PDB file of C-alpha atoms in Angstrom:
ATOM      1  CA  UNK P   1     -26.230  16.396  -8.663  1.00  0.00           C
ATOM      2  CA  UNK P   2     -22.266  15.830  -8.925  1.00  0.00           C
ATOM      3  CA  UNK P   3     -20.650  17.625 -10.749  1.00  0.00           C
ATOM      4  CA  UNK P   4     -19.067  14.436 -12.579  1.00  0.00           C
ATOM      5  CA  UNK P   5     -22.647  13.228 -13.280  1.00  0.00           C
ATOM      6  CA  UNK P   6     -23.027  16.913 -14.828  1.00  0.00           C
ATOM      7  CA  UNK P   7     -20.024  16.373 -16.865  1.00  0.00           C
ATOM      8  CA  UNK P   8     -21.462  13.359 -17.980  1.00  0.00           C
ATOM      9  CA  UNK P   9     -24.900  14.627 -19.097  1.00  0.00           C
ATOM     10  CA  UNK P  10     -23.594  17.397 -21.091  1.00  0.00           C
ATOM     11  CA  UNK P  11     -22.089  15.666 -23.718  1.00  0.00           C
ATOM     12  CA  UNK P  12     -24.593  12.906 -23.687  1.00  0.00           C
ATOM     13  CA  UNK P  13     -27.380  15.670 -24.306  1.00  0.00           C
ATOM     14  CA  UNK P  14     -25.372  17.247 -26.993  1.00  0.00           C
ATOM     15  CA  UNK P  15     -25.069  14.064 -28.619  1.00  0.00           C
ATOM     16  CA  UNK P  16     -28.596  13.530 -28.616  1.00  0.00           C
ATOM     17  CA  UNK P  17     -29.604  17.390 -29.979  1.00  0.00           C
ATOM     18  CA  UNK P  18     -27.320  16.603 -33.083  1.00  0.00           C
ATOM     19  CA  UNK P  19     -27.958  12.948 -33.553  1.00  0.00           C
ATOM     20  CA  UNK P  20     -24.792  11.790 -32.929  1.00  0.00           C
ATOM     21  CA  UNK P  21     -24.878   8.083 -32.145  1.00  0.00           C
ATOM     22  CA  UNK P  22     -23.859   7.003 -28.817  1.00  0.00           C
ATOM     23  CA  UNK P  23     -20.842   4.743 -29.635  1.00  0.00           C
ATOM     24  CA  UNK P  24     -19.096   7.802 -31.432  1.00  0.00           C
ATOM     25  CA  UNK P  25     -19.819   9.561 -28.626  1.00  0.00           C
ATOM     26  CA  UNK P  26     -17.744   6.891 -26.287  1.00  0.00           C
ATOM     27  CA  UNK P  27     -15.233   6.377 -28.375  1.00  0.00           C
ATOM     28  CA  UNK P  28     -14.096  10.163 -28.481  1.00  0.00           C
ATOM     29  CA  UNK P  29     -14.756  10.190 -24.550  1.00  0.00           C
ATOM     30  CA  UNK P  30     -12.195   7.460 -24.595  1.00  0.00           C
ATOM     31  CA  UNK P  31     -11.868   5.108 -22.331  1.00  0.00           C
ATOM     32  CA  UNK P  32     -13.557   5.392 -18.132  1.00  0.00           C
ATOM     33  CA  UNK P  33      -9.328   5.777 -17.145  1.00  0.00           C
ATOM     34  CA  UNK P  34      -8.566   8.423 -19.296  1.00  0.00           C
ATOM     35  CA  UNK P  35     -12.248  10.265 -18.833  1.00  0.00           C
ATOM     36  CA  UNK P  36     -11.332  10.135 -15.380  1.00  0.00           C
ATOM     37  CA  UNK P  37      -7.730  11.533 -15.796  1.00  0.00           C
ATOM     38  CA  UNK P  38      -9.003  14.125 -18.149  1.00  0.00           C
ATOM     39  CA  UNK P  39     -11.804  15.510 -15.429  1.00  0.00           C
ATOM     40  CA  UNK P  40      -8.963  14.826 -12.211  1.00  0.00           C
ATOM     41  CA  UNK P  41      -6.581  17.398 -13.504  1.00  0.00           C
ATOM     42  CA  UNK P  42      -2.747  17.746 -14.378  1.00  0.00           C
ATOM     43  CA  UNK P  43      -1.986  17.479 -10.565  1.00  0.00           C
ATOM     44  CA  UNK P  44      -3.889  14.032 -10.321  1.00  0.00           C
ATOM     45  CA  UNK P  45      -1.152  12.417 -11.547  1.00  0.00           C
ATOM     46  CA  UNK P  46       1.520  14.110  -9.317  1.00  0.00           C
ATOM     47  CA  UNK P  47      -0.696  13.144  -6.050  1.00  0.00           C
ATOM     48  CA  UNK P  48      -1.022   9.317  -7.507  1.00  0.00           C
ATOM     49  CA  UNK P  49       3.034   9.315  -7.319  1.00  0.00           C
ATOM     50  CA  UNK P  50       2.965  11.144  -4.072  1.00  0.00           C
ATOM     51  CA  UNK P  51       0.855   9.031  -2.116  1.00  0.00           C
ATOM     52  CA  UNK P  52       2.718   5.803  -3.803  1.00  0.00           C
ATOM     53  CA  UNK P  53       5.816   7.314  -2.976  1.00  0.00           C
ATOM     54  CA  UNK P  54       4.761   7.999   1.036  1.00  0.00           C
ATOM     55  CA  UNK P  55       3.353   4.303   0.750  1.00  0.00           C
ATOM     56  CA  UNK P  56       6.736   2.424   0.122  1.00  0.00           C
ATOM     57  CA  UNK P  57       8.354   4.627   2.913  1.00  0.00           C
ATOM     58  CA  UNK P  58       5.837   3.870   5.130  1.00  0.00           C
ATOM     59  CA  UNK P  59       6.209   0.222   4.475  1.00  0.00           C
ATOM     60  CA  UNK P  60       9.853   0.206   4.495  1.00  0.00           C
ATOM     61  CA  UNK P  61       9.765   2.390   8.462  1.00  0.00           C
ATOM     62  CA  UNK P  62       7.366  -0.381   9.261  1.00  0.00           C
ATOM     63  CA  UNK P  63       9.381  -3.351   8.487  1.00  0.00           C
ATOM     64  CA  UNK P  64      12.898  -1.263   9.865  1.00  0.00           C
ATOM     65  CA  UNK P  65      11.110  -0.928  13.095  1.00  0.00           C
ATOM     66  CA  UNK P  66       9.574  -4.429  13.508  1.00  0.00           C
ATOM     67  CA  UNK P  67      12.902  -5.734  12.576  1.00  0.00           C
ATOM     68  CA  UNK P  68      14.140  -3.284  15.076  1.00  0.00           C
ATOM     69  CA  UNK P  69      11.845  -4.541  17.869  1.00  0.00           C
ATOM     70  CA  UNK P  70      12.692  -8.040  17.117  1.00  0.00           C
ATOM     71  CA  UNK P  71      16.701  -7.910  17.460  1.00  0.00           C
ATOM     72  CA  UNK P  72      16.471  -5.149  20.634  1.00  0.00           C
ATOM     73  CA  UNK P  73      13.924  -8.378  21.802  1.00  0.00           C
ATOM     74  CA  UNK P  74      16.393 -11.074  21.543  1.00  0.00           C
ATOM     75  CA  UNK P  75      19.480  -8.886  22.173  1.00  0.00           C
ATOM     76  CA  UNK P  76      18.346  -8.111  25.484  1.00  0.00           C
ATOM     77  CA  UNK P  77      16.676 -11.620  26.136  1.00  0.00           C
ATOM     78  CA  UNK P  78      17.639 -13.320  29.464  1.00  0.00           C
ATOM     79  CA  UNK P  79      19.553 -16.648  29.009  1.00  0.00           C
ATOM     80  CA  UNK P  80      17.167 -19.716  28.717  1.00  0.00           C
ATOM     81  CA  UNK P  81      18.474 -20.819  32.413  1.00  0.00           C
ATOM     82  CA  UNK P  82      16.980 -18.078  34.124  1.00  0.00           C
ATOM     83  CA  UNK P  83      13.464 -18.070  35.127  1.00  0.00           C
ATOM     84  CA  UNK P  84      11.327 -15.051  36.478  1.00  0.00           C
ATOM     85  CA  UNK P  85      13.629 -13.319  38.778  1.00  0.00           C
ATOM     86  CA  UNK P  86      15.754 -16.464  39.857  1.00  0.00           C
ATOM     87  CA  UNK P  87      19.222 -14.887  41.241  1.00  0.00           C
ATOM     88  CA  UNK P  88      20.793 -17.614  39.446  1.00  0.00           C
ATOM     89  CA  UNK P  89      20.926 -20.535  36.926  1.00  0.00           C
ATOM     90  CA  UNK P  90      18.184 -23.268  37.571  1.00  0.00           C
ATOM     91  CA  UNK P  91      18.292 -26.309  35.089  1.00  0.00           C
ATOM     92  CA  UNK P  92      14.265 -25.981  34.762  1.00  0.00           C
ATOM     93  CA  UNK P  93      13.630 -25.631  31.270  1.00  0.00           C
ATOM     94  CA  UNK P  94      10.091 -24.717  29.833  1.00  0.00           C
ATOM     95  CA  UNK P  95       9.692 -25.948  26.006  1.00  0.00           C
ATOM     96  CA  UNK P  96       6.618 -25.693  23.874  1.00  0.00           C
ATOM     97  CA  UNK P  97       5.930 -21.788  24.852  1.00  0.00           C
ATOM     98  CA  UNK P  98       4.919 -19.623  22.156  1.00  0.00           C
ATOM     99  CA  UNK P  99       7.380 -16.452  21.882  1.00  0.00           C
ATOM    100  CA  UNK P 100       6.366 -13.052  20.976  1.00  0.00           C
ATOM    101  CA  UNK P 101       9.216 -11.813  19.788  1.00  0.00           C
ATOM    102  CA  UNK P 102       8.601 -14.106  16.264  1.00  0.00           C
ATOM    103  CA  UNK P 103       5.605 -11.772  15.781  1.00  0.00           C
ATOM    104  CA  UNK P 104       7.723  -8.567  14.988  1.00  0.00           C
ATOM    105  CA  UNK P 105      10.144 -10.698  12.459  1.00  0.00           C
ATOM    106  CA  UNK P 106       6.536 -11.738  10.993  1.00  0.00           C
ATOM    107  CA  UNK P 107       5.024  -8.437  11.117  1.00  0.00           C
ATOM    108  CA  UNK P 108       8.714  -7.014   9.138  1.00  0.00           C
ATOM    109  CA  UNK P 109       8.765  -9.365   6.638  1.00  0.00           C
ATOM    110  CA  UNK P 110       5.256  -8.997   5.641  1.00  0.00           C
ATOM    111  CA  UNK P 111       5.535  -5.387   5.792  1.00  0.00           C
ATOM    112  CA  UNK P 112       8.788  -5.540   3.579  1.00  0.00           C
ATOM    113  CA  UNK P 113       7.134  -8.009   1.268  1.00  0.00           C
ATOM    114  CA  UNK P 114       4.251  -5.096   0.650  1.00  0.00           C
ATOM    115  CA  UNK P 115       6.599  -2.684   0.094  1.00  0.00           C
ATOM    116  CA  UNK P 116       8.494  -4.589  -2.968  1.00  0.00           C
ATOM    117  CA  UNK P 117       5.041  -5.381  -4.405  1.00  0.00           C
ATOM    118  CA  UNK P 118       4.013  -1.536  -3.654  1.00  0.00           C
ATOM    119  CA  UNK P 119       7.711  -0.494  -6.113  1.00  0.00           C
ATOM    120  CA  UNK P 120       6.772  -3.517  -8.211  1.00  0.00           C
ATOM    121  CA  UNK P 121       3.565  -1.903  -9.239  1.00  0.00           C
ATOM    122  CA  UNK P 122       4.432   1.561  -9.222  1.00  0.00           C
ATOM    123  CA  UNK P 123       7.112   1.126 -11.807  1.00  0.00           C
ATOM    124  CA  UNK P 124       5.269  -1.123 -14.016  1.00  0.00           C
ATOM    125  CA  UNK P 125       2.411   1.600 -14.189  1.00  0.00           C
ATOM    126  CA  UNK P 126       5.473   4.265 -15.037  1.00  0.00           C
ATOM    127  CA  UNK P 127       6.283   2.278 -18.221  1.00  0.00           C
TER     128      UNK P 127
END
């Protein structure tokens, strides 16, 4: 078995060799959280803010590089008159195409979005 089931069965068997009813038994267990906290260890805790932490930067590099993409993408865009590799201005104009480039400002702003709910969490669980 686990060693968490072991855990576990220890104090349930105890229980049982001194007749000590279940619910008392839960109650000074506490709640599934805290069991879990108390059997994780003191460094649980500092890995839980470590990986948040490394989260939000991740986020943030993600949405600084799709944003990134997107302005190098339209900074460097040809104007709208040239076509292909046309040595000079044509007046043929094609509408209705979809553009990549909108995907990286999508792909930023979603990734910044998860970041700000990724802090929002993090510091309401601090309090």
């Amino acid at each position: 078995k686990r060693a968490s089931a072991r855990v576990l069965e220890e104090p349930f068997s105890s229980a049982r060799e001194n007749a000590e009813p279940e619910a008392t038994l839960i109650a000074r267990l506490g709640s599934p959280e805290e069991f879990a906290e108390r059997m994780a260890g003191p460094d649980a805790a500092a890995r839980r803010k470590r990986r948040a932490q490394l989260q939000f930067a991740g986020l943030l590099a993600a949405a600084l590089a799709c944003f990134v993409i997107f302005w190098l993408a339209l900074a460097l865009r040809p104007p709208e008159t040239v076509i292909g590799g046309a040595d000079s201005m044509t007046r043929i104009r094609v509408e209705g195409a979809f553009d990549p480039v909108w995907i990286f400002a999508a792909l930023g702003g979603a990734a910044l979005l998860f970041a700000v709910v990724r802090a929002v969490l993090f510091w309401r669980r601090r309090r």
